[in-house]
PDB file of C-alpha atoms in Angstrom:
ATOM      1  CA  MET A 131     158.913 103.932 -76.783  1.00 88.00           C
ATOM      2  CA  ASP A 132     158.410 105.923 -79.962  1.00 93.00           C
ATOM      3  CA  SER A 133     156.708 104.915 -83.218  1.00 94.00           C
ATOM      4  CA  SER A 134     159.973 103.891 -84.856  1.00 96.00           C
ATOM      5  CA  ALA A 135     160.897 101.503 -82.034  1.00 95.00           C
ATOM      6  CA  ALA A 136     157.373 100.056 -82.011  1.00 95.00           C
ATOM      7  CA  LEU A 137     157.533  99.448 -85.761  1.00 96.00           C
ATOM      8  CA  THR A 138     160.886  97.697 -85.343  1.00 96.00           C
ATOM      9  CA  ALA A 139     159.401  95.457 -82.637  1.00 96.00           C
ATOM     10  CA  PHE A 140     156.334  94.620 -84.711  1.00 96.00           C
ATOM     11  CA  ALA A 141     158.485  93.928 -87.776  1.00 96.00           C
ATOM     12  CA  ALA A 142     160.592  91.529 -85.713  1.00 97.00           C
ATOM     13  CA  LEU A 143     157.486  89.721 -84.485  1.00 97.00           C
ATOM     14  CA  SER A 144     155.877  89.576 -87.943  1.00 97.00           C
ATOM     15  CA  GLN A 145     157.977  86.594 -89.023  1.00 97.00           C
ATOM     16  CA  PRO A 146     156.528  83.243 -87.807  1.00 97.00           C
ATOM     17  CA  LEU A 147     159.781  81.725 -86.502  1.00 97.00           C
ATOM     18  CA  ARG A 148     160.635  84.905 -84.591  1.00 98.00           C
ATOM     19  CA  LEU A 149     157.181  85.049 -83.048  1.00 97.00           C
ATOM     20  CA  ARG A 150     157.491  81.418 -81.952  1.00 97.00           C
ATOM     21  CA  ALA A 151     160.964  82.077 -80.513  1.00 98.00           C
ATOM     22  CA  PHE A 152     159.716  85.140 -78.644  1.00 97.00           C
ATOM     23  CA  ARG A 153     156.784  83.230 -77.154  1.00 96.00           C
ATOM     24  CA  LEU A 154     159.115  80.381 -76.195  1.00 97.00           C
ATOM     25  CA  LEU A 155     161.390  82.813 -74.339  1.00 96.00           C
ATOM     26  CA  ILE A 156     158.438  84.453 -72.581  1.00 94.00           C
ATOM     27  CA  LYS A 157     157.464  80.987 -71.371  1.00 93.00           C
ATOM     28  CA  ALA A 158     161.060  80.169 -70.333  1.00 94.00           C
ATOM     29  CA  GLY A 159     161.131  83.118 -67.942  1.00 91.00           C
ATOM     30  CA  PRO A 160     164.214  84.953 -66.696  1.00 90.00           C
ATOM     31  CA  LYS A 161     166.453  81.870 -66.882  1.00 93.00           C
ATOM     32  CA  GLY A 162     166.129  81.987 -70.646  1.00 96.00           C
ATOM     33  CA  MET A 163     167.351  79.305 -73.020  1.00 97.00           C
ATOM     34  CA  SER A 164     170.503  78.544 -74.930  1.00 97.00           C
ATOM     35  CA  ALA A 165     170.603  79.201 -78.658  1.00 96.00           C
ATOM     36  CA  GLY A 166     170.912  75.467 -79.299  1.00 96.00           C
ATOM     37  CA  ASP A 167     167.895  74.626 -77.139  1.00 97.00           C
ATOM     38  CA  ILE A 168     165.837  77.303 -78.889  1.00 98.00           C
ATOM     39  CA  ALA A 169     166.782  75.966 -82.331  1.00 97.00           C
ATOM     40  CA  GLN A 170     165.902  72.440 -81.228  1.00 97.00           C
ATOM     41  CA  ALA A 171     162.553  73.483 -79.735  1.00 97.00           C
ATOM     42  CA  LEU A 172     161.667  75.381 -82.909  1.00 97.00           C
ATOM     43  CA  GLU A 173     162.938  72.560 -85.142  1.00 96.00           C
ATOM     44  CA  ALA A 174     165.072  75.121 -86.960  1.00 96.00           C
ATOM     45  CA  LYS A 175     168.643  75.079 -88.194  1.00 96.00           C
ATOM     46  CA  PRO A 176     170.945  76.736 -85.642  1.00 94.00           C
ATOM     47  CA  ASN A 177     172.129  79.440 -88.065  1.00 94.00           C
ATOM     48  CA  THR A 178     168.543  80.268 -89.084  1.00 96.00           C
ATOM     49  CA  SER A 179     167.508  80.440 -85.449  1.00 96.00           C
ATOM     50  CA  SER A 180     170.479  82.665 -84.551  1.00 95.00           C
ATOM     51  CA  GLN A 181     169.702  85.119 -87.354  1.00 96.00           C
ATOM     52  CA  ASN A 182     166.106  85.395 -86.218  1.00 97.00           C
ATOM     53  CA  LEU A 183     167.112  85.811 -82.579  1.00 98.00           C
ATOM     54  CA  ALA A 184     169.408  88.665 -83.632  1.00 97.00           C
ATOM     55  CA  HIS A 185     166.376  90.487 -85.069  1.00 97.00           C
ATOM     56  CA  LEU A 186     164.556  90.137 -81.742  1.00 98.00           C
ATOM     57  CA  VAL A 187     167.612  91.415 -79.842  1.00 98.00           C
ATOM     58  CA  HIS A 188     167.852  94.413 -82.193  1.00 97.00           C
ATOM     59  CA  ALA A 189     164.152  95.132 -81.599  1.00 96.00           C
ATOM     60  CA  GLY A 190     164.729  95.233 -77.825  1.00 95.00           C
ATOM     61  CA  LEU A 191     162.411  92.301 -77.143  1.00 96.00           C
ATOM     62  CA  ILE A 192     165.021  89.798 -75.960  1.00 97.00           C
ATOM     63  CA  THR A 193     168.536  89.884 -74.540  1.00 97.00           C
ATOM     64  CA  SER A 194     171.538  87.662 -75.093  1.00 97.00           C
ATOM     65  CA  GLN A 195     174.329  86.805 -72.699  1.00 96.00           C
ATOM     66  CA  ARG A 196     177.318  84.563 -73.221  1.00 96.00           C
ATOM     67  CA  GLU A 197     177.741  81.827 -70.608  1.00 94.00           C
ATOM     68  CA  GLY A 198     180.846  79.818 -71.386  1.00 94.00           C
ATOM     69  CA  ARG A 199     180.438  78.441 -74.887  1.00 94.00           C
ATOM     70  CA  SER A 200     176.682  79.093 -74.990  1.00 94.00           C
ATOM     71  CA  ILE A 201     174.622  82.168 -75.685  1.00 96.00           C
ATOM     72  CA  ILE A 202     171.604  82.410 -73.409  1.00 98.00           C
ATOM     73  CA  TYR A 203     168.601  84.347 -74.671  1.00 98.00           C
ATOM     74  CA  SER A 204     165.788  85.622 -72.478  1.00 96.00           C
ATOM     75  CA  ALA A 205     162.753  87.829 -72.944  1.00 95.00           C
ATOM     76  CA  LYS A 206     163.383  91.480 -72.139  1.00 94.00           C
ATOM     77  CA  MET A 207     160.242  92.257 -70.176  1.00 88.00           C
ATOM     78  CA  GLU A 208     161.063  95.980 -70.111  1.00 88.00           C
ATOM     79  CA  GLY A 209     160.824  95.960 -73.913  1.00 89.00           C
ATOM     80  CA  VAL A 210     157.547  94.048 -73.849  1.00 88.00           C
ATOM     81  CA  ASN A 211     156.161  96.436 -71.242  1.00 85.00           C
ATOM     82  CA  ALA A 212     157.245  99.467 -73.304  1.00 88.00           C
ATOM     83  CA  LEU A 213     155.545  98.041 -76.398  1.00 90.00           C
ATOM     84  CA  LEU A 214     152.325  97.429 -74.465  1.00 85.00           C
ATOM     85  CA  ARG A 215     152.426 100.940 -73.027  1.00 82.00           C
ATOM     86  CA  PHE A 216     152.947 102.361 -76.515  1.00 86.00           C
ATOM     87  CA  MET A 217     149.953 100.413 -77.854  1.00 85.00           C
ATOM     88  CA  LEU A 218     147.672 101.429 -75.003  1.00 80.00           C
ATOM     89  CA  GLN A 219     148.847 104.984 -74.331  1.00 78.00           C
ATOM     90  CA  ASP A 220     145.706 106.523 -75.803  1.00 75.00           C
ATOM     91  CA  CYS A 221     143.162 103.932 -74.675  1.00 75.00           C
ATOM     92  CA  CYS A 222     140.159 104.917 -72.584  1.00 73.00           C
ATOM     93  CA  GLY A 223     140.055 108.346 -74.195  1.00 75.00           C
ATOM     94  CA  GLY A 224     143.630 109.056 -73.154  1.00 69.00           C
ATOM     95  CA  ASP A 225     143.030 108.266 -69.456  1.00 71.00           C
ATOM     96  CA  ASP A 226     146.500 107.005 -68.553  1.00 68.00           C
ATOM     97  CA  ALA A 227     145.444 105.887 -65.081  1.00 71.00           C
ATOM     98  CA  SER A 228     143.052 103.282 -66.471  1.00 72.00           C
ATOM     99  CA  CYS A 229     145.547 101.853 -68.944  1.00 71.00           C
ATOM    100  CA  ASN A 230     148.593 101.978 -66.697  1.00 70.00           C
ATOM    101  CA  ALA A 231     146.896  99.901 -64.013  1.00 72.00           C
ATOM    102  CA  ALA A 232     146.395  97.066 -66.495  1.00 69.00           C
ATOM    103  CA  ILE A 233     149.970  97.240 -67.772  1.00 67.00           C
ATOM    104  CA  ASP A 234     151.457  97.575 -64.290  1.00 70.00           C
ATOM    105  CA  ALA A 235     149.662  94.367 -63.304  1.00 68.00           C
ATOM    106  CA  LEU A 236     151.910  92.481 -65.735  1.00 62.00           C
ATOM    107  CA  THR A 237     155.150  93.551 -64.092  1.00 59.00           C
ATOM    108  CA  PRO A 238     154.983  91.550 -60.811  1.00 52.00           C
ATOM    109  CA  CYS A 239     154.406  88.237 -62.581  1.00 58.00           C
ATOM    110  CA  CYS A 240     157.497  88.779 -64.707  1.00 56.00           C
ATOM    111  CA  ASP A 241     159.777  90.294 -62.082  1.00 54.00           C
ATOM    112  CA  PRO A 242     162.913  88.101 -61.979  1.00 50.00           C
ATOM    113  CA  SER A 243     163.409  88.821 -58.268  1.00 50.00           C
ATOM    114  CA  ARG A 244     160.160  86.946 -57.558  1.00 45.00           C
ATOM    115  CA  ILE A 245     161.222  83.768 -59.334  1.00 41.00           C
ATOM    116  CA  ASP A 246     163.506  81.179 -57.759  1.00 39.00           C
ATOM    117  CA  LEU A 247     166.519  80.751 -59.991  1.00 32.00           C
TER     118      LEU A 247
END
């Protein structure tokens, strides 16, 4: 991830409704949630919710997939991981080994193949 992509991600997360939606999708896991369920959980109008979800998709933090008449959104853990790596790339005096171990520890808990769907 480069600085421009990181700034786009942070800009997307800087709006309260988007941050709440992102956290909700992290909690939902790889199954994700429908646009309607997200709007209901956030107590937001569907069109407002959809516009904010589009910002998160553009930032590479979530994905969307059409299933019948619904759009299912889920957290894009690769995007989250890339953002964390970008933030920590120079930690510990630039010792990548120290930082990467911490970031790599996040991957198994979010690996969709480890979760019963």
